[in-house]
């Protein structure tokens, strides 16, 4: 895990403080920080829930503004982790993805399309 991905996880914890306990338990269980597992199993279910309910618009806007920053980051490791976890998970459900597109920036949309292509979805 590099500095940027550590900051990414910390920022997601800041956005989703209710995940802190599950985050710490997962690290204790595995004895290390498994970024993809944490993002897919801890953070993404919460983000998908926010998208499906579409009640906390301000939080969604803040999260996706941050995702646009990540999408424009120069660090290839961070962008890869982001693409194979966040963007691939969002692409699993076309309805959720449609809602997410309302909040995504240009670069995030581009990376999500690339993630779908890499998986053969499009």
PDB file of C-alpha atoms in Angstrom:
ATOM      1  CA  UNK A   1       0.000   0.000   0.000  1.00  0.00           C
ATOM      2  CA  UNK A   2       1.410   3.362  -0.949  1.00  0.00           C
ATOM      3  CA  UNK A   3       0.880   6.792   0.580  1.00  0.00           C
ATOM      4  CA  UNK A   4      -1.855   7.778  -1.875  1.00  0.00           C
ATOM      5  CA  UNK A   5      -3.908   4.623  -1.320  1.00  0.00           C
ATOM      6  CA  UNK A   6      -3.550   5.023   2.448  1.00  0.00           C
ATOM      7  CA  UNK A   7      -4.884   8.585   2.106  1.00  0.00           C
ATOM      8  CA  UNK A   8      -7.708   7.259  -0.114  1.00  0.00           C
ATOM      9  CA  UNK A   9      -8.835   4.816   2.577  1.00  0.00           C
ATOM     10  CA  UNK A  10      -8.592   7.544   5.225  1.00  0.00           C
ATOM     11  CA  UNK A  11     -10.705   9.904   3.145  1.00  0.00           C
ATOM     12  CA  UNK A  12     -13.365   7.232   2.628  1.00  0.00           C
ATOM     13  CA  UNK A  13     -13.390   6.689   6.397  1.00  0.00           C
ATOM     14  CA  UNK A  14     -13.888  10.430   6.855  1.00  0.00           C
ATOM     15  CA  UNK A  15     -16.846  10.365   4.438  1.00  0.00           C
ATOM     16  CA  UNK A  16     -18.292   7.191   5.978  1.00  0.00           C
ATOM     17  CA  UNK A  17     -17.416   7.207   9.702  1.00  0.00           C
ATOM     18  CA  UNK A  18     -19.996   4.491  10.422  1.00  0.00           C
ATOM     19  CA  UNK A  19     -17.654   2.039   8.658  1.00  0.00           C
ATOM     20  CA  UNK A  20     -14.791   2.550  11.119  1.00  0.00           C
ATOM     21  CA  UNK A  21     -15.596  -0.481  13.286  1.00  0.00           C
ATOM     22  CA  UNK A  22     -15.941  -2.858  10.330  1.00  0.00           C
ATOM     23  CA  UNK A  23     -12.763  -1.370   8.813  1.00  0.00           C
ATOM     24  CA  UNK A  24     -10.744  -2.077  11.957  1.00  0.00           C
ATOM     25  CA  UNK A  25     -12.245  -5.549  12.413  1.00  0.00           C
ATOM     26  CA  UNK A  26     -11.337  -6.511   8.855  1.00  0.00           C
ATOM     27  CA  UNK A  27      -7.743  -5.380   9.361  1.00  0.00           C
ATOM     28  CA  UNK A  28      -7.565  -7.312  12.641  1.00  0.00           C
ATOM     29  CA  UNK A  29      -9.028 -10.406  10.985  1.00  0.00           C
ATOM     30  CA  UNK A  30      -6.542 -10.429   8.099  1.00  0.00           C
ATOM     31  CA  UNK A  31      -3.636  -8.977  10.067  1.00  0.00           C
ATOM     32  CA  UNK A  32      -3.026  -6.390   7.356  1.00  0.00           C
ATOM     33  CA  UNK A  33      -4.720  -3.751   5.236  1.00  0.00           C
ATOM     34  CA  UNK A  34      -6.159  -5.447   2.164  1.00  0.00           C
ATOM     35  CA  UNK A  35      -7.190  -2.429   0.130  1.00  0.00           C
ATOM     36  CA  UNK A  36      -9.428  -4.147  -2.407  1.00  0.00           C
ATOM     37  CA  UNK A  37     -11.256  -6.162   0.252  1.00  0.00           C
ATOM     38  CA  UNK A  38     -11.787  -3.089   2.422  1.00  0.00           C
ATOM     39  CA  UNK A  39     -13.060  -0.973  -0.448  1.00  0.00           C
ATOM     40  CA  UNK A  40     -15.319  -3.666  -1.908  1.00  0.00           C
ATOM     41  CA  UNK A  41     -16.626  -5.122   1.369  1.00  0.00           C
ATOM     42  CA  UNK A  42     -16.731  -2.078   3.654  1.00  0.00           C
ATOM     43  CA  UNK A  43     -17.007   1.143   1.661  1.00  0.00           C
ATOM     44  CA  UNK A  44     -18.784   0.216  -1.560  1.00  0.00           C
ATOM     45  CA  UNK A  45     -21.900  -1.263   0.070  1.00  0.00           C
ATOM     46  CA  UNK A  46     -22.336   2.049   1.893  1.00  0.00           C
ATOM     47  CA  UNK A  47     -21.810   4.097  -1.264  1.00  0.00           C
ATOM     48  CA  UNK A  48     -24.244   1.902  -3.176  1.00  0.00           C
ATOM     49  CA  UNK A  49     -26.778   2.319  -0.380  1.00  0.00           C
ATOM     50  CA  UNK A  50     -26.351   6.111  -0.579  1.00  0.00           C
ATOM     51  CA  UNK A  51     -26.876   5.952  -4.335  1.00  0.00           C
ATOM     52  CA  UNK A  52     -29.920   3.706  -4.109  1.00  0.00           C
ATOM     53  CA  UNK A  53     -31.576   5.916  -1.486  1.00  0.00           C
ATOM     54  CA  UNK A  54     -30.339   9.179  -3.008  1.00  0.00           C
ATOM     55  CA  UNK A  55     -31.205  11.041   0.165  1.00  0.00           C
ATOM     56  CA  UNK A  56     -27.872  12.466   1.266  1.00  0.00           C
ATOM     57  CA  UNK A  57     -27.118  14.399  -1.922  1.00  0.00           C
ATOM     58  CA  UNK A  58     -24.501  16.601  -0.274  1.00  0.00           C
ATOM     59  CA  UNK A  59     -22.475  13.589   0.830  1.00  0.00           C
ATOM     60  CA  UNK A  60     -22.786  11.952  -2.590  1.00  0.00           C
ATOM     61  CA  UNK A  61     -21.589  15.156  -4.243  1.00  0.00           C
ATOM     62  CA  UNK A  62     -18.603  15.349  -1.891  1.00  0.00           C
ATOM     63  CA  UNK A  63     -17.695  11.685  -2.441  1.00  0.00           C
ATOM     64  CA  UNK A  64     -17.901  11.926  -6.213  1.00  0.00           C
ATOM     65  CA  UNK A  65     -16.012  15.216  -6.283  1.00  0.00           C
ATOM     66  CA  UNK A  66     -13.256  13.380  -4.437  1.00  0.00           C
ATOM     67  CA  UNK A  67     -13.544  10.452  -6.889  1.00  0.00           C
ATOM     68  CA  UNK A  68     -12.952  12.942  -9.713  1.00  0.00           C
ATOM     69  CA  UNK A  69      -9.777  14.098  -7.943  1.00  0.00           C
ATOM     70  CA  UNK A  70      -8.658  10.472  -7.653  1.00  0.00           C
ATOM     71  CA  UNK A  71      -9.495   9.892 -11.324  1.00  0.00           C
ATOM     72  CA  UNK A  72      -7.192  12.779 -12.242  1.00  0.00           C
ATOM     73  CA  UNK A  73      -4.391  11.699  -9.891  1.00  0.00           C
ATOM     74  CA  UNK A  74      -1.060  10.886 -11.490  1.00  0.00           C
ATOM     75  CA  UNK A  75      -0.427   7.848  -9.272  1.00  0.00           C
ATOM     76  CA  UNK A  76      -1.047   4.730 -11.394  1.00  0.00           C
ATOM     77  CA  UNK A  77      -1.345   2.437  -8.358  1.00  0.00           C
ATOM     78  CA  UNK A  78      -4.126   4.545  -6.802  1.00  0.00           C
ATOM     79  CA  UNK A  79      -5.995   4.848 -10.102  1.00  0.00           C
ATOM     80  CA  UNK A  80      -5.770   1.086 -10.615  1.00  0.00           C
ATOM     81  CA  UNK A  81      -7.079   0.305  -7.115  1.00  0.00           C
ATOM     82  CA  UNK A  82      -9.860   2.860  -7.651  1.00  0.00           C
ATOM     83  CA  UNK A  83     -10.796   1.382 -11.033  1.00  0.00           C
ATOM     84  CA  UNK A  84     -10.822  -2.280  -9.995  1.00  0.00           C
ATOM     85  CA  UNK A  85     -12.799  -1.652  -6.826  1.00  0.00           C
ATOM     86  CA  UNK A  86     -14.991   1.439  -6.906  1.00  0.00           C
ATOM     87  CA  UNK A  87     -15.631   1.710 -10.630  1.00  0.00           C
ATOM     88  CA  UNK A  88     -16.039  -1.997 -11.321  1.00  0.00           C
ATOM     89  CA  UNK A  89     -18.437  -2.305  -8.382  1.00  0.00           C
ATOM     90  CA  UNK A  90     -20.515   0.640  -9.593  1.00  0.00           C
ATOM     91  CA  UNK A  91     -20.713  -1.021 -13.011  1.00  0.00           C
ATOM     92  CA  UNK A  92     -22.180  -4.207 -11.533  1.00  0.00           C
ATOM     93  CA  UNK A  93     -25.638  -2.632 -11.399  1.00  0.00           C
ATOM     94  CA  UNK A  94     -26.725  -0.467 -14.335  1.00  0.00           C
ATOM     95  CA  UNK A  95     -29.384   1.301 -12.270  1.00  0.00           C
ATOM     96  CA  UNK A  96     -26.856   2.275  -9.587  1.00  0.00           C
ATOM     97  CA  UNK A  97     -24.388   3.281 -12.280  1.00  0.00           C
ATOM     98  CA  UNK A  98     -27.021   5.508 -13.865  1.00  0.00           C
ATOM     99  CA  UNK A  99     -27.541   7.267 -10.558  1.00  0.00           C
ATOM    100  CA  UNK A 100     -23.788   7.530 -10.004  1.00  0.00           C
ATOM    101  CA  UNK A 101     -23.362   9.178 -13.412  1.00  0.00           C
ATOM    102  CA  UNK A 102     -25.329  12.162 -12.104  1.00  0.00           C
ATOM    103  CA  UNK A 103     -22.516  12.805  -9.628  1.00  0.00           C
ATOM    104  CA  UNK A 104     -19.482  11.659 -11.637  1.00  0.00           C
ATOM    105  CA  UNK A 105     -17.065  14.045 -13.243  1.00  0.00           C
ATOM    106  CA  UNK A 106     -15.772  13.674 -16.793  1.00  0.00           C
ATOM    107  CA  UNK A 107     -12.612  11.748 -15.924  1.00  0.00           C
ATOM    108  CA  UNK A 108     -14.445   9.418 -13.531  1.00  0.00           C
ATOM    109  CA  UNK A 109     -16.944   8.548 -16.266  1.00  0.00           C
ATOM    110  CA  UNK A 110     -14.080   7.901 -18.671  1.00  0.00           C
ATOM    111  CA  UNK A 111     -12.320   5.588 -16.207  1.00  0.00           C
ATOM    112  CA  UNK A 112     -15.580   3.771 -15.463  1.00  0.00           C
ATOM    113  CA  UNK A 113     -16.109   3.099 -19.176  1.00  0.00           C
ATOM    114  CA  UNK A 114     -12.529   1.822 -19.391  1.00  0.00           C
ATOM    115  CA  UNK A 115     -13.186  -0.457 -16.409  1.00  0.00           C
ATOM    116  CA  UNK A 116     -16.300  -1.835 -18.120  1.00  0.00           C
ATOM    117  CA  UNK A 117     -14.340  -2.428 -21.330  1.00  0.00           C
ATOM    118  CA  UNK A 118     -11.593  -4.245 -19.423  1.00  0.00           C
ATOM    119  CA  UNK A 119     -14.250  -6.578 -17.995  1.00  0.00           C
ATOM    120  CA  UNK A 120     -15.903  -7.088 -21.389  1.00  0.00           C
ATOM    121  CA  UNK A 121     -19.139  -5.421 -20.291  1.00  0.00           C
ATOM    122  CA  UNK A 122     -19.104  -3.108 -23.295  1.00  0.00           C
TER     123      UNK A 122
END
